[in-house]
Coordinates of C-alpha atoms in Angstrom, one line a residue:
M1 CA 135.2 115.6 -28.2
R2 CA 138.1 114.7 -25.5
I3 CA 140.4 112.3 -26.1
A4 CA 142.7 110.6 -23.8
V5 CA 146.0 109.2 -25.0
F6 CA 146.8 105.7 -23.0
M7 CA 150.3 105.0 -23.2
G8 CA 153.1 103.1 -21.0
G9 CA 151.3 99.9 -19.8
V10 CA 153.1 96.7 -18.3
S11 CA 155.0 95.3 -21.3
S12 CA 159.1 95.4 -22.0
E13 CA 158.1 97.5 -25.1
R14 CA 157.1 100.1 -22.3
E15 CA 159.5 103.1 -22.7
I16 CA 158.7 103.4 -26.0
S17 CA 155.2 103.3 -25.5
L18 CA 155.8 106.2 -23.4
K19 CA 157.8 107.8 -26.4
T20 CA 155.1 107.4 -28.5
G21 CA 152.5 108.0 -26.5
K22 CA 154.6 112.1 -25.9
A23 CA 154.8 112.4 -29.2
I24 CA 151.2 111.7 -30.5
L25 CA 149.6 113.7 -27.0
E26 CA 152.3 116.8 -28.6
S27 CA 150.5 116.4 -31.7
L28 CA 147.0 116.5 -30.7
Q29 CA 147.2 119.3 -28.5
R30 CA 149.2 121.6 -31.2
Q31 CA 146.4 121.2 -33.6
G32 CA 144.4 122.2 -31.2
Y33 CA 142.2 118.4 -29.5
D34 CA 141.0 118.6 -26.2
A35 CA 143.6 115.7 -25.5
Y36 CA 145.5 115.0 -22.6
G37 CA 147.8 111.8 -21.8
V38 CA 147.3 108.5 -18.9
E39 CA 150.5 106.9 -18.2
L40 CA 149.4 103.4 -17.4
N41 CA 151.1 100.9 -14.9
H42 CA 150.7 97.4 -13.1
E43 CA 148.7 99.6 -10.6
N44 CA 145.9 100.9 -12.9
L45 CA 145.8 98.8 -16.1
L46 CA 141.9 98.3 -15.4
S47 CA 140.6 101.7 -13.7
A48 CA 142.5 104.0 -16.2
F49 CA 139.9 102.9 -18.9
L50 CA 137.1 103.0 -16.2
E51 CA 137.7 106.1 -14.3
N52 CA 138.9 108.6 -17.1
E53 CA 136.6 110.6 -18.8
Y54 CA 136.9 110.3 -22.5
D55 CA 135.2 110.2 -25.6
L56 CA 137.8 108.6 -27.7
A57 CA 140.6 106.5 -26.2
Y58 CA 143.8 106.8 -28.5
L59 CA 145.9 103.8 -28.1
A60 CA 149.7 104.3 -27.9
L61 CA 150.7 100.8 -25.9
H62 CA 153.2 98.6 -27.7
G63 CA 153.0 94.8 -26.4
V64 CA 151.4 92.4 -24.6
Y65 CA 148.4 94.4 -22.7
G66 CA 148.1 97.1 -25.0
E67 CA 148.6 95.5 -28.9
D68 CA 147.1 92.0 -28.1
G69 CA 143.4 92.9 -28.1
R70 CA 142.9 92.7 -24.4
I71 CA 142.8 96.6 -24.0
Q72 CA 140.5 96.2 -27.1
G73 CA 138.4 93.9 -25.9
L74 CA 137.9 95.6 -22.5
L75 CA 137.5 98.7 -24.8
D76 CA 134.7 96.9 -26.8
I77 CA 133.0 96.2 -23.3
L78 CA 132.9 99.2 -22.0
G79 CA 131.0 100.8 -25.4
K80 CA 134.5 103.2 -25.6
K81 CA 135.6 104.2 -29.1
Y82 CA 139.4 103.6 -29.5
T83 CA 142.0 104.2 -32.1
G84 CA 143.5 100.9 -34.2
S85 CA 142.6 97.8 -35.1
G86 CA 139.8 96.3 -33.0
M87 CA 140.4 92.9 -30.5
I88 CA 140.5 90.0 -33.2
A89 CA 142.8 91.8 -35.4
S90 CA 145.3 93.1 -33.0
A91 CA 145.2 89.4 -31.0
V92 CA 146.2 87.6 -34.4
S93 CA 148.6 90.4 -35.6
M94 CA 150.7 90.1 -32.2
D95 CA 151.0 86.5 -32.6
K96 CA 154.1 85.8 -35.1
N97 CA 153.1 82.2 -35.9
L98 CA 149.6 83.0 -36.2
T99 CA 150.0 85.8 -38.9
K100 CA 152.7 83.9 -40.4
H101 CA 149.8 81.7 -41.1
V102 CA 147.6 83.7 -42.5
A103 CA 150.7 85.3 -44.8
E104 CA 150.8 82.0 -46.3
N105 CA 147.2 81.2 -47.0
V106 CA 147.1 84.8 -48.6
G107 CA 149.9 83.2 -50.3
I108 CA 153.0 85.8 -49.0
P109 CA 156.3 83.6 -48.8
V110 CA 157.4 83.7 -45.1
P111 CA 160.7 81.9 -43.5
K112 CA 160.3 78.1 -42.5
S113 CA 159.1 77.8 -39.0
Y114 CA 160.1 74.8 -36.4
L115 CA 158.6 73.3 -33.4
K116 CA 160.6 73.0 -30.4
E117 CA 160.2 69.0 -30.9
E118 CA 161.4 69.6 -34.3
I119 CA 165.0 71.1 -33.4
N120 CA 166.9 68.3 -33.7
S121 CA 166.0 67.6 -37.6
I122 CA 167.4 71.2 -38.5
E123 CA 169.9 70.7 -41.1
H124 CA 170.3 74.6 -41.7
Y125 CA 171.8 77.4 -39.7
P126 CA 171.7 80.3 -38.6
I127 CA 168.1 79.8 -36.9
V128 CA 166.4 83.0 -35.4
V129 CA 164.8 82.3 -31.9
K130 CA 162.4 85.1 -30.8
P131 CA 159.3 85.8 -28.1
T132 CA 156.1 85.1 -30.2
T133 CA 153.9 88.2 -28.9
E134 CA 157.0 90.8 -28.1
G135 CA 158.9 93.1 -30.3
S136 CA 161.2 96.4 -30.7
T137 CA 163.7 93.1 -30.6
I138 CA 163.3 91.9 -27.1
G139 CA 164.8 88.6 -26.9
L140 CA 166.3 87.4 -30.5
Y141 CA 168.2 85.2 -30.8
I142 CA 171.0 84.1 -34.1
C143 CA 171.5 80.6 -33.5
N144 CA 174.3 79.0 -35.8
N145 CA 174.4 75.4 -34.4
L146 CA 171.8 73.0 -32.6
E147 CA 174.2 73.5 -29.0
E148 CA 173.1 77.8 -29.6
L149 CA 169.3 77.1 -30.1
K150 CA 169.0 75.0 -27.4
K151 CA 170.6 77.8 -24.7
A152 CA 168.1 80.4 -26.7
I153 CA 165.0 78.4 -26.1
E154 CA 166.4 78.2 -22.0
L155 CA 167.4 81.5 -21.8
S156 CA 163.5 82.4 -23.5
G157 CA 162.1 80.6 -20.7
D158 CA 158.7 79.4 -20.4
K159 CA 157.6 82.1 -23.1
D160 CA 156.0 81.5 -26.2
I161 CA 158.7 81.6 -29.0
T162 CA 158.6 81.4 -32.8
I163 CA 162.1 79.3 -34.6
E164 CA 162.6 79.9 -38.1
D165 CA 165.2 79.9 -40.7
F166 CA 167.6 83.1 -40.5
I167 CA 167.3 84.6 -44.2
K168 CA 170.0 87.2 -44.8
G169 CA 169.2 89.9 -46.8
E170 CA 167.8 93.5 -46.7
E171 CA 165.9 94.5 -44.0
L172 CA 162.7 96.4 -45.1
T173 CA 159.6 97.8 -43.5
V174 CA 156.0 99.2 -45.0
G175 CA 153.7 101.5 -43.5
V176 CA 150.2 101.3 -44.5
L177 CA 147.6 103.8 -42.8
E178 CA 144.0 102.2 -43.6
G179 CA 145.0 99.8 -46.2
E180 CA 147.4 102.1 -48.4
A181 CA 150.5 101.3 -48.9
L182 CA 152.5 104.3 -47.8
G183 CA 156.1 103.2 -48.9
V184 CA 159.1 100.9 -48.4
I185 CA 162.1 101.6 -46.1
R186 CA 165.5 99.8 -46.2
I187 CA 167.3 99.6 -42.7
K188 CA 170.3 98.8 -42.5
P189 CA 171.9 98.7 -39.5
K190 CA 175.9 99.6 -39.2
S191 CA 176.2 96.4 -37.0
G192 CA 174.5 93.9 -39.4
L193 CA 172.1 93.2 -37.5
Y194 CA 168.9 95.3 -36.5
D195 CA 168.2 94.2 -33.1
Y196 CA 167.5 96.8 -30.1
T197 CA 170.7 98.8 -29.8
S198 CA 170.3 99.8 -33.8
K199 CA 166.9 100.0 -33.4
Y200 CA 166.9 103.0 -30.6
T201 CA 171.0 104.3 -31.0
K202 CA 171.1 107.4 -32.5
G203 CA 173.6 106.8 -35.6
M204 CA 173.2 102.8 -35.6
T205 CA 171.2 102.9 -38.4
E206 CA 170.2 104.2 -41.8
Y207 CA 167.0 103.9 -43.3
E208 CA 166.6 105.1 -46.4
F209 CA 163.8 105.4 -48.1
P210 CA 162.5 105.3 -50.4
A211 CA 164.3 102.3 -50.6
K212 CA 166.8 102.0 -53.2
I213 CA 165.5 98.0 -54.5
D214 CA 164.5 96.7 -57.4
E215 CA 160.8 98.2 -59.1
I216 CA 159.5 94.7 -59.0
S217 CA 160.4 93.8 -55.3
Y218 CA 159.4 97.4 -54.1
N219 CA 156.4 96.6 -55.5
K220 CA 155.4 93.6 -55.2
A221 CA 156.7 94.4 -50.7
M222 CA 153.9 97.1 -51.2
K223 CA 151.3 95.0 -52.5
Y224 CA 152.3 92.5 -49.8
A225 CA 152.0 95.0 -46.5
A226 CA 148.4 96.4 -47.6
K227 CA 147.6 92.5 -48.7
I228 CA 148.0 91.3 -45.2
H229 CA 146.7 94.1 -43.4
K230 CA 143.5 93.7 -45.2
A231 CA 143.8 90.0 -44.4
L232 CA 143.6 90.8 -40.7
N233 CA 141.0 93.4 -41.2
M234 CA 143.2 95.6 -39.0
R235 CA 142.5 99.5 -38.6
G236 CA 144.6 102.6 -38.9
I237 CA 148.0 102.1 -39.2
S238 CA 150.1 99.2 -39.6
R239 CA 153.3 98.2 -40.3
S240 CA 154.7 94.9 -42.3
D241 CA 158.1 93.9 -41.9
F242 CA 160.1 91.9 -44.3
I243 CA 163.4 90.3 -45.8
L244 CA 164.8 90.5 -49.5
R245 CA 167.3 87.7 -50.5
G246 CA 168.3 88.3 -53.8
N247 CA 164.4 89.0 -55.5
E248 CA 162.8 86.8 -52.9
L249 CA 160.6 88.4 -50.4
F250 CA 159.9 87.4 -47.0
F251 CA 157.4 88.6 -44.8
L252 CA 158.5 88.5 -41.2
E253 CA 155.6 90.1 -39.2
V254 CA 153.0 93.2 -38.8
N255 CA 152.5 95.3 -36.4
S256 CA 149.2 97.0 -35.6
C257 CA 150.6 99.7 -33.2
P258 CA 153.9 100.8 -34.4
G259 CA 156.4 103.3 -32.8
M260 CA 155.3 107.1 -33.9
T261 CA 158.0 109.3 -32.6
E262 CA 158.8 112.3 -34.9
T263 CA 161.5 109.9 -36.4
S264 CA 159.1 106.6 -35.7
L265 CA 159.5 104.1 -39.4
V266 CA 155.7 104.9 -40.2
P267 CA 156.5 109.0 -40.1
K268 CA 159.4 108.3 -42.3
V269 CA 157.5 106.6 -45.1
A270 CA 154.7 108.3 -44.8
T271 CA 156.0 111.6 -45.7
L272 CA 156.0 109.8 -49.8
K273 CA 152.9 110.6 -49.4
G274 CA 153.0 113.4 -48.3
Y275 CA 151.7 113.2 -44.7
S276 CA 153.2 115.1 -41.5
F277 CA 153.5 113.5 -38.2
D278 CA 150.3 115.8 -37.6
D279 CA 147.9 114.5 -40.4
L280 CA 148.5 110.4 -39.2
T281 CA 147.4 111.2 -36.0
K282 CA 144.7 113.7 -37.2
K283 CA 143.8 110.8 -39.5
M284 CA 143.6 108.7 -36.6
V285 CA 141.0 110.6 -34.7
E286 CA 138.9 111.5 -37.5
N287 CA 138.5 108.0 -38.5
F288 CA 136.9 107.3 -34.8
K289 CA 135.1 110.4 -33.9

C-alpha cells in the first residue's frame, strides 16, 4: 500500500501543517510504510490529488481547503481512501458556530454567542472575537468594551466570525482516538493568554497532563470530548478544547485534524493511554486500509 502524506495547503495554518506532515511522514517511514510527502500550494491544490499515485491519502492539513470538508469531498469523488473525518463531519466541526449548536443539542455547555447585530446590547465584557473557520488562535481578539469590539469586527474584515463571552478559567484540551478519550491536558500559558505566540514559542506555555483538576471535571471533559466526536460522526483523531471556571466546564471547539508533531497536544496526552507517536500514525493507517 502506497501512502501520500498531504501537507501545507493554502490556509493561514500552512506552516503548522508542514510541521505536522513532516512528523507524520517520518513516523510512517520509520515503521516501514511506503510513504512519501506531497506539499500543497495554490498551484497544485487540485492536481496533486489527481496526478500522484497513492492508495491512501494521509491528510495532515489544517484550516480551509484541508480540514473543512472540501478536500475530503474531492477524495470521495475520486474514490480514494483517506485518514480522518469525512466531508460532513469535517465541514461542520470546522465551523465553530455550527459545532456549538451541535454541542448544545447533546447537552454540552458552551459560552453565550452574539450576532453582529446584537453587539450594542451586550452588557457584560470581556468578549471574544475569532474567525469561525480558522484555528491556531489566528485572528483572536479579547475585547473589554464596545469600542474594542467594533474595532475587532472591523479588523476581521469579511471573514465569518464568532462573537462570544470570554470565560476566564483553566484552559483544557482532550484528545480523542476513534471515540476513545485519551486524557485531559491543562494548558498554562505564561502570558496568561493562549494565543499564537504562546502556542508556538518554545517555553511560553506549560502543559500539565494529566490535568491536576478535580476528578468530576476531569471525567466530564473526557465524556464531553468523546460525546462531540460521536455526535459529529468524526473519525480518527480529534481534539476538543474547553474552559473550566470553578466547577463549570464550557466547550469551545473541536479540531478534526489537530497538530501532530512529536510535541503536539494529542501525542502528549496519548502517552497517558500508553500510545507512542508511531502508534497513533499506525492506527490512522490501519483504520483506513
